[in-house]
Amino acid sequence: EERRYRSASGEPIALRALQHSASCRELAVRCPRLQLRSLSAVTSAVWLAAYGLFVLSQNSMVLSAAIFITLIGLIIYLHFVKIDQESLLVIGSLGIQVTSSYASGKESTTFIEMGRVKDVVINEAIHMQKVIYYLCILLQDPGDPQGVSEIVPLFQSSKPRLDCLIEVYKSCQEILVQRKTAPQSN
Amino acid sequence: NSPAPLPERAIYGFALFLGSWFGFMLYLIWAYVPETWLFSLGLTYWPQKYWAVALPVYLLVAIGIGYVLLFGINMMSTAPLNSTHTITDNYAKKQQRKKFQEEAIPALRDIPISEVNRMFFLSEK
């Protein structure tokens, strides 16, 4: 089942929460697909600019270069920039896995073992003239039990708003709280 | 160190006033009086008149760039989202925890972010 929310910039996103077992949960945030109208707007703008250059310079290579650039740019954008879905898989005794899948089908995965995870919290920080809420994993400092060595921000492309983040936070905390009550299973 | 008027301050202010007026008049004379008149008076060692226009332009462009530069410096020194400076700093790491006393107001301290999150988002009863 999918619940609809909004991202920090107002786009519609969808959250899907799956419970695989008592200590394993998967939360996936799906970003909006590439819109046809924005794709056509960018393509027309680039091709009109190239046509203007062609009229000025009478060099037909400008037109073929513009077509080439548009195609290469679209492929690079779909493969490296446009994220389709970001998911978080929390396994109680094992660790946390963060997966980003791009629009071209590429998936990039990061796994953090549970011994390194101190907590999963909602932090607020200044980002590009706005203050946003974002979910992040606090990693334990090996020398200092109270300290935080690193922060891993999650859902960087979809940037859900606070209502969606609270759902994800409560879900994660239900699993993380089990590790304190059952330490002998490690 | 009060900002009240004092005789020394009045004298400094008047000296600065006279000095700035003299400097301004000198700048106007240098910029507008033709070189031949100045040479005939015997004053030959002046900087080129090009600088009478160039220096104010440099100053105004520097002020304009200063706005953009300040904005950029602000953006650059904002902590990125993955830095620990968004949740703690040196003073909070080294803070001492006072012992809890009955019937007393608890001492002021920096509450760790995990506790703050639990208070905000988990205790909605």
PDB file of C-alpha atoms in Angstrom:
ATOM      1  CA  GLU A   1       0.000   0.000   0.000  1.00  0.00           C
ATOM      2  CA  GLU A   2       1.304   3.426  -0.922  1.00  0.00           C
ATOM      3  CA  ARG A   3       0.720   6.663   0.908  1.00  0.00           C
ATOM      4  CA  ARG A   4       1.024   9.956  -0.912  1.00  0.00           C
ATOM      5  CA  TYR A   5       3.067  12.791   0.521  1.00  0.00           C
ATOM      6  CA  ARG A   6       4.834  15.892  -0.740  1.00  0.00           C
ATOM      7  CA  SER A   7       8.526  16.597  -1.063  1.00  0.00           C
ATOM      8  CA  ALA A   8      10.177  19.695   0.355  1.00  0.00           C
ATOM      9  CA  SER A   9       9.814  21.449  -3.015  1.00  0.00           C
ATOM     10  CA  GLY A  10       6.162  20.484  -3.443  1.00  0.00           C
ATOM     11  CA  GLU A  11       6.341  17.501  -5.792  1.00  0.00           C
ATOM     12  CA  PRO A  12       4.176  14.460  -5.071  1.00  0.00           C
ATOM     13  CA  ILE A  13       6.054  11.455  -3.709  1.00  0.00           C
ATOM     14  CA  ALA A  14       4.801   8.089  -2.482  1.00  0.00           C
ATOM     15  CA  LEU A  15       5.909   6.049   0.530  1.00  0.00           C
ATOM     16  CA  ARG A  16       5.566   2.272   0.586  1.00  0.00           C
ATOM     17  CA  ALA A  17       6.161   0.473   3.869  1.00  0.00           C
ATOM     18  CA  LEU A  18       6.620  -3.310   3.904  1.00  0.00           C
ATOM     19  CA  GLN A  19       7.064  -5.470   6.953  1.00  0.00           C
ATOM     20  CA  HIS A  20       8.937  -8.621   6.031  1.00  0.00           C
ATOM     21  CA  SER A  21       9.200  -9.975   9.560  1.00  0.00           C
ATOM     22  CA  ALA A  22       9.184  -8.827  13.157  1.00  0.00           C
ATOM     23  CA  SER A  23      12.633  -7.299  12.900  1.00  0.00           C
ATOM     24  CA  CYS A  24      12.849  -6.457   9.199  1.00  0.00           C
ATOM     25  CA  ARG A  25      11.178  -3.505   7.533  1.00  0.00           C
ATOM     26  CA  GLU A  26      11.532  -1.932   4.123  1.00  0.00           C
ATOM     27  CA  LEU A  27      10.528   1.675   3.446  1.00  0.00           C
ATOM     28  CA  ALA A  28      10.655   2.947  -0.126  1.00  0.00           C
ATOM     29  CA  VAL A  29      10.062   6.515  -1.314  1.00  0.00           C
ATOM     30  CA  ARG A  30       9.185   6.870  -4.979  1.00  0.00           C
ATOM     31  CA  CYS A  31       9.952  10.173  -6.710  1.00  0.00           C
ATOM     32  CA  PRO A  32       7.814  11.579  -9.564  1.00  0.00           C
ATOM     33  CA  ARG A  33       8.769  10.363 -13.033  1.00  0.00           C
ATOM     34  CA  LEU A  34      10.384  12.579 -15.650  1.00  0.00           C
ATOM     35  CA  GLN A  35       7.620  14.768 -17.071  1.00  0.00           C
ATOM     36  CA  LEU A  36       7.119  14.869 -20.832  1.00  0.00           C
ATOM     37  CA  ARG A  37       6.399  18.596 -20.768  1.00  0.00           C
ATOM     38  CA  SER A  38       9.655  19.511 -19.011  1.00  0.00           C
ATOM     39  CA  LEU A  39      11.600  17.226 -21.374  1.00  0.00           C
ATOM     40  CA  SER A  40      10.009  18.867 -24.448  1.00  0.00           C
ATOM     41  CA  ALA A  41      10.534  22.344 -22.989  1.00  0.00           C
ATOM     42  CA  VAL A  42      14.277  21.765 -22.444  1.00  0.00           C
ATOM     43  CA  THR A  43      14.708  20.079 -25.852  1.00  0.00           C
ATOM     44  CA  SER A  44      12.878  22.910 -27.664  1.00  0.00           C
ATOM     45  CA  ALA A  45      14.898  25.543 -25.828  1.00  0.00           C
ATOM     46  CA  VAL A  46      18.225  23.907 -26.715  1.00  0.00           C
ATOM     47  CA  TRP A  47      17.186  23.366 -30.363  1.00  0.00           C
ATOM     48  CA  LEU A  48      15.874  26.930 -30.750  1.00  0.00           C
ATOM     49  CA  ALA A  49      19.134  28.300 -29.341  1.00  0.00           C
ATOM     50  CA  ALA A  50      21.088  26.073 -31.752  1.00  0.00           C
ATOM     51  CA  TYR A  51      18.922  27.260 -34.661  1.00  0.00           C
ATOM     52  CA  GLY A  52      19.585  30.855 -33.652  1.00  0.00           C
ATOM     53  CA  LEU A  53      23.329  30.140 -33.638  1.00  0.00           C
ATOM     54  CA  PHE A  54      22.985  28.458 -37.038  1.00  0.00           C
ATOM     55  CA  VAL A  55      21.235  31.493 -38.507  1.00  0.00           C
ATOM     56  CA  LEU A  56      24.034  33.714 -37.185  1.00  0.00           C
ATOM     57  CA  SER A  57      26.964  31.552 -38.180  1.00  0.00           C
ATOM     58  CA  GLN A  58      25.549  29.580 -41.200  1.00  0.00           C
ATOM     59  CA  ASN A  59      27.420  26.526 -39.942  1.00  0.00           C
ATOM     60  CA  SER A  60      25.290  23.393 -40.120  1.00  0.00           C
ATOM     61  CA  MET A  61      27.510  21.574 -37.629  1.00  0.00           C
ATOM     62  CA  VAL A  62      25.762  23.583 -34.893  1.00  0.00           C
ATOM     63  CA  LEU A  63      22.485  21.783 -35.568  1.00  0.00           C
ATOM     64  CA  SER A  64      23.968  18.288 -35.504  1.00  0.00           C
ATOM     65  CA  ALA A  65      25.986  19.196 -32.405  1.00  0.00           C
ATOM     66  CA  ALA A  66      22.779  20.334 -30.696  1.00  0.00           C
ATOM     67  CA  ILE A  67      21.033  17.040 -31.460  1.00  0.00           C
ATOM     68  CA  PHE A  68      24.045  15.098 -30.190  1.00  0.00           C
ATOM     69  CA  ILE A  69      24.271  17.189 -27.032  1.00  0.00           C
ATOM     70  CA  THR A  70      20.571  16.748 -26.308  1.00  0.00           C
ATOM     71  CA  LEU A  71      20.775  12.965 -26.645  1.00  0.00           C
ATOM     72  CA  ILE A  72      23.956  12.607 -24.590  1.00  0.00           C
ATOM     73  CA  GLY A  73      22.641  15.018 -21.983  1.00  0.00           C
ATOM     74  CA  LEU A  74      19.416  13.052 -21.629  1.00  0.00           C
ATOM     75  CA  ILE A  75      21.269   9.759 -21.220  1.00  0.00           C
ATOM     76  CA  ILE A  76      23.645  11.238 -18.626  1.00  0.00           C
ATOM     77  CA  TYR A  77      20.741  12.801 -16.748  1.00  0.00           C
ATOM     78  CA  LEU A  78      18.748   9.552 -16.611  1.00  0.00           C
ATOM     79  CA  HIS A  79      21.732   7.466 -15.579  1.00  0.00           C
ATOM     80  CA  PHE A  80      23.468   9.705 -13.048  1.00  0.00           C
ATOM     81  CA  VAL A  81      21.027  12.356 -11.808  1.00  0.00           C
ATOM     82  CA  LYS A  82      17.369  11.334 -11.965  1.00  0.00           C
ATOM     83  CA  ILE A  83      16.495   9.081  -9.045  1.00  0.00           C
ATOM     84  CA  ASP A  84      13.374   6.983  -9.340  1.00  0.00           C
ATOM     85  CA  GLN A  85      13.167   5.402  -5.905  1.00  0.00           C
ATOM     86  CA  GLU A  86      15.079   5.517  -2.647  1.00  0.00           C
ATOM     87  CA  SER A  87      14.592   2.710  -0.188  1.00  0.00           C
ATOM     88  CA  LEU A  88      15.648   1.868   3.318  1.00  0.00           C
ATOM     89  CA  LEU A  89      15.861  -1.740   4.498  1.00  0.00           C
ATOM     90  CA  VAL A  90      16.265  -2.127   8.275  1.00  0.00           C
ATOM     91  CA  ILE A  91      17.143  -5.597   9.534  1.00  0.00           C
ATOM     92  CA  GLY A  92      17.157  -5.686  13.312  1.00  0.00           C
ATOM     93  CA  SER A  93      20.272  -7.652  14.129  1.00  0.00           C
ATOM     94  CA  LEU A  94      22.154  -7.176  10.892  1.00  0.00           C
ATOM     95  CA  GLY A  95      22.182  -3.581   9.697  1.00  0.00           C
ATOM     96  CA  ILE A  96      20.646  -0.952   7.476  1.00  0.00           C
ATOM     97  CA  GLN A  97      20.747  -0.980   3.681  1.00  0.00           C
ATOM     98  CA  VAL A  98      20.155   2.181   1.635  1.00  0.00           C
ATOM     99  CA  THR A  99      19.367   1.759  -2.068  1.00  0.00           C
ATOM    100  CA  SER A 100      18.907   4.438  -4.728  1.00  0.00           C
ATOM    101  CA  SER A 101      17.564   3.376  -8.103  1.00  0.00           C
ATOM    102  CA  TYR A 102      18.066   5.719 -11.022  1.00  0.00           C
ATOM    103  CA  ALA A 103      15.697   6.257 -13.935  1.00  0.00           C
ATOM    104  CA  SER A 104      17.944   4.261 -16.298  1.00  0.00           C
ATOM    105  CA  GLY A 105      17.706   1.220 -14.031  1.00  0.00           C
ATOM    106  CA  LYS A 106      21.031   1.628 -12.244  1.00  0.00           C
ATOM    107  CA  GLU A 107      20.950   0.874  -8.523  1.00  0.00           C
ATOM    108  CA  SER A 108      23.473   2.033  -5.987  1.00  0.00           C
ATOM    109  CA  THR A 109      23.499   0.392  -2.568  1.00  0.00           C
ATOM    110  CA  THR A 110      25.145   1.146   0.756  1.00  0.00           C
ATOM    111  CA  PHE A 111      25.096  -1.187   3.729  1.00  0.00           C
ATOM    112  CA  ILE A 112      25.822  -0.096   7.295  1.00  0.00           C
ATOM    113  CA  GLU A 113      26.153  -2.841   9.903  1.00  0.00           C
ATOM    114  CA  MET A 114      24.172  -2.502  13.091  1.00  0.00           C
ATOM    115  CA  GLY A 115      27.265  -2.233  15.311  1.00  0.00           C
ATOM    116  CA  ARG A 116      28.148   1.063  13.686  1.00  0.00           C
ATOM    117  CA  VAL A 117      24.649   2.555  13.891  1.00  0.00           C
ATOM    118  CA  LYS A 118      24.024   4.743  16.916  1.00  0.00           C
ATOM    119  CA  ASP A 119      20.553   5.985  16.010  1.00  0.00           C
ATOM    120  CA  VAL A 120      18.265   7.093  13.180  1.00  0.00           C
ATOM    121  CA  VAL A 121      17.020  10.643  13.798  1.00  0.00           C
ATOM    122  CA  ILE A 122      15.225  13.497  12.061  1.00  0.00           C
ATOM    123  CA  ASN A 123      17.621  16.429  11.897  1.00  0.00           C
ATOM    124  CA  GLU A 124      16.960  19.931  10.636  1.00  0.00           C
ATOM    125  CA  ALA A 125      19.620  21.925   8.818  1.00  0.00           C
ATOM    126  CA  ILE A 126      20.055  24.875   6.491  1.00  0.00           C
ATOM    127  CA  HIS A 127      20.077  23.815   2.843  1.00  0.00           C
ATOM    128  CA  MET A 128      20.124  26.373   0.006  1.00  0.00           C
ATOM    129  CA  GLN A 129      18.339  29.264   1.775  1.00  0.00           C
ATOM    130  CA  LYS A 130      15.807  26.915   3.375  1.00  0.00           C
ATOM    131  CA  VAL A 131      15.674  24.955   6.590  1.00  0.00           C
ATOM    132  CA  ILE A 132      14.681  21.368   5.839  1.00  0.00           C
ATOM    133  CA  TYR A 133      13.971  18.285   7.915  1.00  0.00           C
ATOM    134  CA  TYR A 134      15.851  15.198   6.799  1.00  0.00           C
ATOM    135  CA  LEU A 135      16.279  11.708   8.122  1.00  0.00           C
ATOM    136  CA  CYS A 136      19.805  10.620   8.922  1.00  0.00           C
ATOM    137  CA  ILE A 137      21.726   7.702  10.404  1.00  0.00           C
ATOM    138  CA  LEU A 138      24.125   8.612  13.227  1.00  0.00           C
ATOM    139  CA  LEU A 139      27.222   6.424  13.206  1.00  0.00           C
ATOM    140  CA  GLN A 140      28.905   5.467  16.453  1.00  0.00           C
ATOM    141  CA  ASP A 141      32.286   6.882  17.339  1.00  0.00           C
ATOM    142  CA  PRO A 142      34.427   3.859  18.289  1.00  0.00           C
ATOM    143  CA  GLY A 143      36.355   5.784  20.958  1.00  0.00           C
ATOM    144  CA  ASP A 144      33.476   7.612  22.619  1.00  0.00           C
ATOM    145  CA  PRO A 145      30.175   5.852  23.457  1.00  0.00           C
ATOM    146  CA  GLN A 146      28.280   9.148  23.523  1.00  0.00           C
ATOM    147  CA  GLY A 147      29.876  10.645  20.427  1.00  0.00           C
ATOM    148  CA  VAL A 148      28.837  10.652  16.803  1.00  0.00           C
ATOM    149  CA  SER A 149      31.560  10.093  14.242  1.00  0.00           C
ATOM    150  CA  GLU A 150      29.589  10.565  11.044  1.00  0.00           C
ATOM    151  CA  ILE A 151      26.138  11.417   9.743  1.00  0.00           C
ATOM    152  CA  VAL A 152      24.624   9.666   6.713  1.00  0.00           C
ATOM    153  CA  PRO A 153      21.715  11.701   5.319  1.00  0.00           C
ATOM    154  CA  LEU A 154      18.916   9.632   3.739  1.00  0.00           C
ATOM    155  CA  PHE A 155      16.350  10.382   0.998  1.00  0.00           C
ATOM    156  CA  GLN A 156      18.490  13.187  -0.407  1.00  0.00           C
ATOM    157  CA  SER A 157      16.750  13.388  -3.788  1.00  0.00           C
ATOM    158  CA  SER A 158      13.158  12.938  -2.768  1.00  0.00           C
ATOM    159  CA  LYS A 159      13.441  15.152   0.350  1.00  0.00           C
ATOM    160  CA  PRO A 160      10.176  14.147   2.015  1.00  0.00           C
ATOM    161  CA  ARG A 161       8.412  16.529   4.356  1.00  0.00           C
ATOM    162  CA  LEU A 162       8.055  16.073   8.086  1.00  0.00           C
ATOM    163  CA  ASP A 163       4.847  13.968   8.008  1.00  0.00           C
ATOM    164  CA  CYS A 164       6.461  11.322   5.815  1.00  0.00           C
ATOM    165  CA  LEU A 165       9.676  11.460   7.842  1.00  0.00           C
ATOM    166  CA  ILE A 166       7.814  10.875  11.103  1.00  0.00           C
ATOM    167  CA  GLU A 167       6.284   7.673   9.637  1.00  0.00           C
ATOM    168  CA  VAL A 168       9.688   6.400   8.567  1.00  0.00           C
ATOM    169  CA  TYR A 169      11.225   7.431  11.903  1.00  0.00           C
ATOM    170  CA  LYS A 170       8.630   5.595  13.984  1.00  0.00           C
ATOM    171  CA  SER A 171       9.043   2.500  11.822  1.00  0.00           C
ATOM    172  CA  CYS A 172      12.823   2.501  12.241  1.00  0.00           C
ATOM    173  CA  GLN A 173      12.671   3.186  15.971  1.00  0.00           C
ATOM    174  CA  GLU A 174      10.408   0.176  16.545  1.00  0.00           C
ATOM    175  CA  ILE A 175      13.189  -2.024  15.223  1.00  0.00           C
ATOM    176  CA  LEU A 176      16.132  -0.140  16.704  1.00  0.00           C
ATOM    177  CA  VAL A 177      14.627  -0.199  20.177  1.00  0.00           C
ATOM    178  CA  GLN A 178      14.710  -4.006  20.086  1.00  0.00           C
ATOM    179  CA  ARG A 179      18.487  -4.113  20.035  1.00  0.00           C
ATOM    180  CA  LYS A 180      18.754  -2.674  23.532  1.00  0.00           C
ATOM    181  CA  THR A 181      16.224  -5.130  24.975  1.00  0.00           C
ATOM    182  CA  ALA A 182      17.802  -8.223  23.405  1.00  0.00           C
ATOM    183  CA  PRO A 183      21.575  -7.788  23.400  1.00  0.00           C
ATOM    184  CA  GLN A 184      22.339 -11.445  24.034  1.00  0.00           C
ATOM    185  CA  SER A 185      21.165 -12.371  20.535  1.00  0.00           C
ATOM    186  CA  ASN A 186      24.211 -10.583  18.966  1.00  0.00           C
TER     187      ASN A 186
ATOM    188  CA  ASN B   1      33.929  53.796  27.733  1.00  0.00           C
ATOM    189  CA  SER B   2      30.656  55.708  27.354  1.00  0.00           C
ATOM    190  CA  PRO B   3      29.784  57.375  24.054  1.00  0.00           C
ATOM    191  CA  ALA B   4      29.233  60.774  25.771  1.00  0.00           C
ATOM    192  CA  PRO B   5      30.721  63.899  24.164  1.00  0.00           C
ATOM    193  CA  LEU B   6      34.184  64.838  25.465  1.00  0.00           C
ATOM    194  CA  PRO B   7      36.462  67.757  24.537  1.00  0.00           C
ATOM    195  CA  GLU B   8      39.036  65.388  22.980  1.00  0.00           C
ATOM    196  CA  ARG B   9      36.351  63.799  20.855  1.00  0.00           C
ATOM    197  CA  ALA B  10      35.144  67.206  19.680  1.00  0.00           C
ATOM    198  CA  ILE B  11      38.684  68.139  18.633  1.00  0.00           C
ATOM    199  CA  TYR B  12      39.199  64.819  16.794  1.00  0.00           C
ATOM    200  CA  GLY B  13      35.880  65.253  15.048  1.00  0.00           C
ATOM    201  CA  PHE B  14      36.665  68.789  13.925  1.00  0.00           C
ATOM    202  CA  ALA B  15      40.152  67.805  12.724  1.00  0.00           C
ATOM    203  CA  LEU B  16      38.650  64.931  10.700  1.00  0.00           C
ATOM    204  CA  PHE B  17      36.003  67.270   9.285  1.00  0.00           C
ATOM    205  CA  LEU B  18      38.619  69.817   8.154  1.00  0.00           C
ATOM    206  CA  GLY B  19      40.901  67.070   6.830  1.00  0.00           C
ATOM    207  CA  SER B  20      38.158  65.426   4.776  1.00  0.00           C
ATOM    208  CA  TRP B  21      37.034  68.740   3.306  1.00  0.00           C
ATOM    209  CA  PHE B  22      40.640  69.582   2.375  1.00  0.00           C
ATOM    210  CA  GLY B  23      41.103  66.137   0.809  1.00  0.00           C
ATOM    211  CA  PHE B  24      37.901  66.488  -1.199  1.00  0.00           C
ATOM    212  CA  MET B  25      38.845  69.984  -2.469  1.00  0.00           C
ATOM    213  CA  LEU B  26      42.287  68.708  -3.436  1.00  0.00           C
ATOM    214  CA  TYR B  27      40.731  65.804  -5.340  1.00  0.00           C
ATOM    215  CA  LEU B  28      38.372  68.178  -7.216  1.00  0.00           C
ATOM    216  CA  ILE B  29      41.209  70.563  -8.113  1.00  0.00           C
ATOM    217  CA  TRP B  30      43.387  67.693  -9.336  1.00  0.00           C
ATOM    218  CA  ALA B  31      40.577  66.195 -11.407  1.00  0.00           C
ATOM    219  CA  TYR B  32      39.203  69.376 -13.053  1.00  0.00           C
ATOM    220  CA  VAL B  33      41.997  71.990 -13.347  1.00  0.00           C
ATOM    221  CA  PRO B  34      43.849  71.513 -16.676  1.00  0.00           C
ATOM    222  CA  GLU B  35      47.414  70.252 -16.447  1.00  0.00           C
ATOM    223  CA  THR B  36      48.919  73.354 -18.064  1.00  0.00           C
ATOM    224  CA  TRP B  37      47.554  75.628 -15.321  1.00  0.00           C
ATOM    225  CA  LEU B  38      49.008  73.331 -12.645  1.00  0.00           C
ATOM    226  CA  PHE B  39      52.372  73.218 -14.438  1.00  0.00           C
ATOM    227  CA  SER B  40      52.447  77.015 -14.699  1.00  0.00           C
ATOM    228  CA  LEU B  41      52.060  77.153 -10.905  1.00  0.00           C
ATOM    229  CA  GLY B  42      55.073  74.846 -10.606  1.00  0.00           C
ATOM    230  CA  LEU B  43      53.117  71.763  -9.355  1.00  0.00           C
ATOM    231  CA  THR B  44      54.291  69.083 -11.774  1.00  0.00           C
ATOM    232  CA  TYR B  45      54.405  65.853  -9.758  1.00  0.00           C
ATOM    233  CA  TRP B  46      50.764  64.703  -9.831  1.00  0.00           C
ATOM    234  CA  PRO B  47      49.418  61.218 -10.633  1.00  0.00           C
ATOM    235  CA  GLN B  48      47.818  60.742 -14.033  1.00  0.00           C
ATOM    236  CA  LYS B  49      44.302  62.137 -14.308  1.00  0.00           C
ATOM    237  CA  TYR B  50      43.152  58.704 -15.482  1.00  0.00           C
ATOM    238  CA  TRP B  51      43.073  57.721 -11.816  1.00  0.00           C
ATOM    239  CA  ALA B  52      40.615  60.502 -10.938  1.00  0.00           C
ATOM    240  CA  VAL B  53      37.946  58.431 -12.720  1.00  0.00           C
ATOM    241  CA  ALA B  54      39.438  54.981 -12.280  1.00  0.00           C
ATOM    242  CA  LEU B  55      39.614  54.924  -8.480  1.00  0.00           C
ATOM    243  CA  PRO B  56      35.927  55.753  -7.830  1.00  0.00           C
ATOM    244  CA  VAL B  57      34.893  53.180 -10.434  1.00  0.00           C
ATOM    245  CA  TYR B  58      37.102  50.540  -8.805  1.00  0.00           C
ATOM    246  CA  LEU B  59      35.557  51.384  -5.429  1.00  0.00           C
ATOM    247  CA  LEU B  60      31.954  51.105  -6.636  1.00  0.00           C
ATOM    248  CA  VAL B  61      32.572  47.837  -8.485  1.00  0.00           C
ATOM    249  CA  ALA B  62      34.284  46.452  -5.367  1.00  0.00           C
ATOM    250  CA  ILE B  63      31.215  47.359  -3.274  1.00  0.00           C
ATOM    251  CA  GLY B  64      28.928  45.646  -5.796  1.00  0.00           C
ATOM    252  CA  ILE B  65      31.077  42.510  -5.842  1.00  0.00           C
ATOM    253  CA  GLY B  66      31.180  42.622  -2.052  1.00  0.00           C
ATOM    254  CA  TYR B  67      27.434  41.925  -1.912  1.00  0.00           C
ATOM    255  CA  VAL B  68      27.802  38.837  -4.111  1.00  0.00           C
ATOM    256  CA  LEU B  69      30.958  37.739  -2.275  1.00  0.00           C
ATOM    257  CA  LEU B  70      29.341  37.973   1.148  1.00  0.00           C
ATOM    258  CA  PHE B  71      26.386  35.920  -0.045  1.00  0.00           C
ATOM    259  CA  GLY B  72      28.764  33.323  -1.482  1.00  0.00           C
ATOM    260  CA  ILE B  73      30.899  33.172   1.674  1.00  0.00           C
ATOM    261  CA  ASN B  74      27.771  32.625   3.725  1.00  0.00           C
ATOM    262  CA  MET B  75      26.683  29.754   1.543  1.00  0.00           C
ATOM    263  CA  MET B  76      30.128  28.188   1.597  1.00  0.00           C
ATOM    264  CA  SER B  77      30.446  28.272   5.375  1.00  0.00           C
ATOM    265  CA  THR B  78      27.041  26.655   5.964  1.00  0.00           C
ATOM    266  CA  ALA B  79      27.687  23.170   7.274  1.00  0.00           C
ATOM    267  CA  PRO B  80      26.790  20.454   4.722  1.00  0.00           C
ATOM    268  CA  LEU B  81      24.010  18.039   5.576  1.00  0.00           C
ATOM    269  CA  ASN B  82      26.427  15.221   6.423  1.00  0.00           C
ATOM    270  CA  SER B  83      28.604  17.098   8.921  1.00  0.00           C
ATOM    271  CA  THR B  84      28.402  16.578  12.672  1.00  0.00           C
ATOM    272  CA  HIS B  85      28.337  20.349  13.179  1.00  0.00           C
ATOM    273  CA  THR B  86      24.581  20.234  12.542  1.00  0.00           C
ATOM    274  CA  ILE B  87      23.995  18.281  15.751  1.00  0.00           C
ATOM    275  CA  THR B  88      26.788  19.173  18.136  1.00  0.00           C
ATOM    276  CA  ASP B  89      29.848  21.361  18.682  1.00  0.00           C
ATOM    277  CA  ASN B  90      32.941  21.543  20.890  1.00  0.00           C
ATOM    278  CA  TYR B  91      31.158  23.117  23.839  1.00  0.00           C
ATOM    279  CA  ALA B  92      28.429  20.489  23.848  1.00  0.00           C
ATOM    280  CA  LYS B  93      30.923  17.625  23.655  1.00  0.00           C
ATOM    281  CA  LYS B  94      32.901  18.846  26.650  1.00  0.00           C
ATOM    282  CA  GLN B  95      29.960  19.845  28.838  1.00  0.00           C
ATOM    283  CA  GLN B  96      29.873  18.637  32.418  1.00  0.00           C
ATOM    284  CA  ARG B  97      26.775  16.983  33.720  1.00  0.00           C
ATOM    285  CA  LYS B  98      25.670  18.177  37.132  1.00  0.00           C
ATOM    286  CA  LYS B  99      24.222  15.638  39.530  1.00  0.00           C
ATOM    287  CA  PHE B 100      20.454  15.542  39.815  1.00  0.00           C
ATOM    288  CA  GLN B 101      19.189  17.163  43.026  1.00  0.00           C
ATOM    289  CA  GLU B 102      15.733  16.609  44.450  1.00  0.00           C
ATOM    290  CA  GLU B 103      13.353  19.599  44.369  1.00  0.00           C
ATOM    291  CA  ALA B 104      15.855  21.711  42.373  1.00  0.00           C
ATOM    292  CA  ILE B 105      15.506  22.980  38.818  1.00  0.00           C
ATOM    293  CA  PRO B 106      17.685  20.740  36.623  1.00  0.00           C
ATOM    294  CA  ALA B 107      20.874  22.391  35.336  1.00  0.00           C
ATOM    295  CA  LEU B 108      20.949  23.786  31.813  1.00  0.00           C
ATOM    296  CA  ARG B 109      22.529  21.384  29.330  1.00  0.00           C
ATOM    297  CA  ASP B 110      22.620  20.487  25.667  1.00  0.00           C
ATOM    298  CA  ILE B 111      20.199  17.612  25.106  1.00  0.00           C
ATOM    299  CA  PRO B 112      21.383  14.958  22.617  1.00  0.00           C
ATOM    300  CA  ILE B 113      19.453  14.786  19.383  1.00  0.00           C
ATOM    301  CA  SER B 114      18.209  11.207  19.948  1.00  0.00           C
ATOM    302  CA  GLU B 115      16.466  12.299  23.127  1.00  0.00           C
ATOM    303  CA  VAL B 116      14.971  15.369  21.466  1.00  0.00           C
ATOM    304  CA  ASN B 117      13.621  13.217  18.631  1.00  0.00           C
ATOM    305  CA  ARG B 118      12.042  10.776  21.033  1.00  0.00           C
ATOM    306  CA  MET B 119      10.381  13.617  22.917  1.00  0.00           C
ATOM    307  CA  PHE B 120       9.022  15.222  19.768  1.00  0.00           C
ATOM    308  CA  PHE B 121       8.009  12.317  17.604  1.00  0.00           C
ATOM    309  CA  LEU B 122       7.485   9.227  19.750  1.00  0.00           C
ATOM    310  CA  SER B 123       5.625  10.563  22.774  1.00  0.00           C
ATOM    311  CA  GLU B 124       2.365  11.670  21.191  1.00  0.00           C
ATOM    312  CA  LYS B 125      -0.079  10.327  23.730  1.00  0.00           C
TER     313      LYS B 125
END
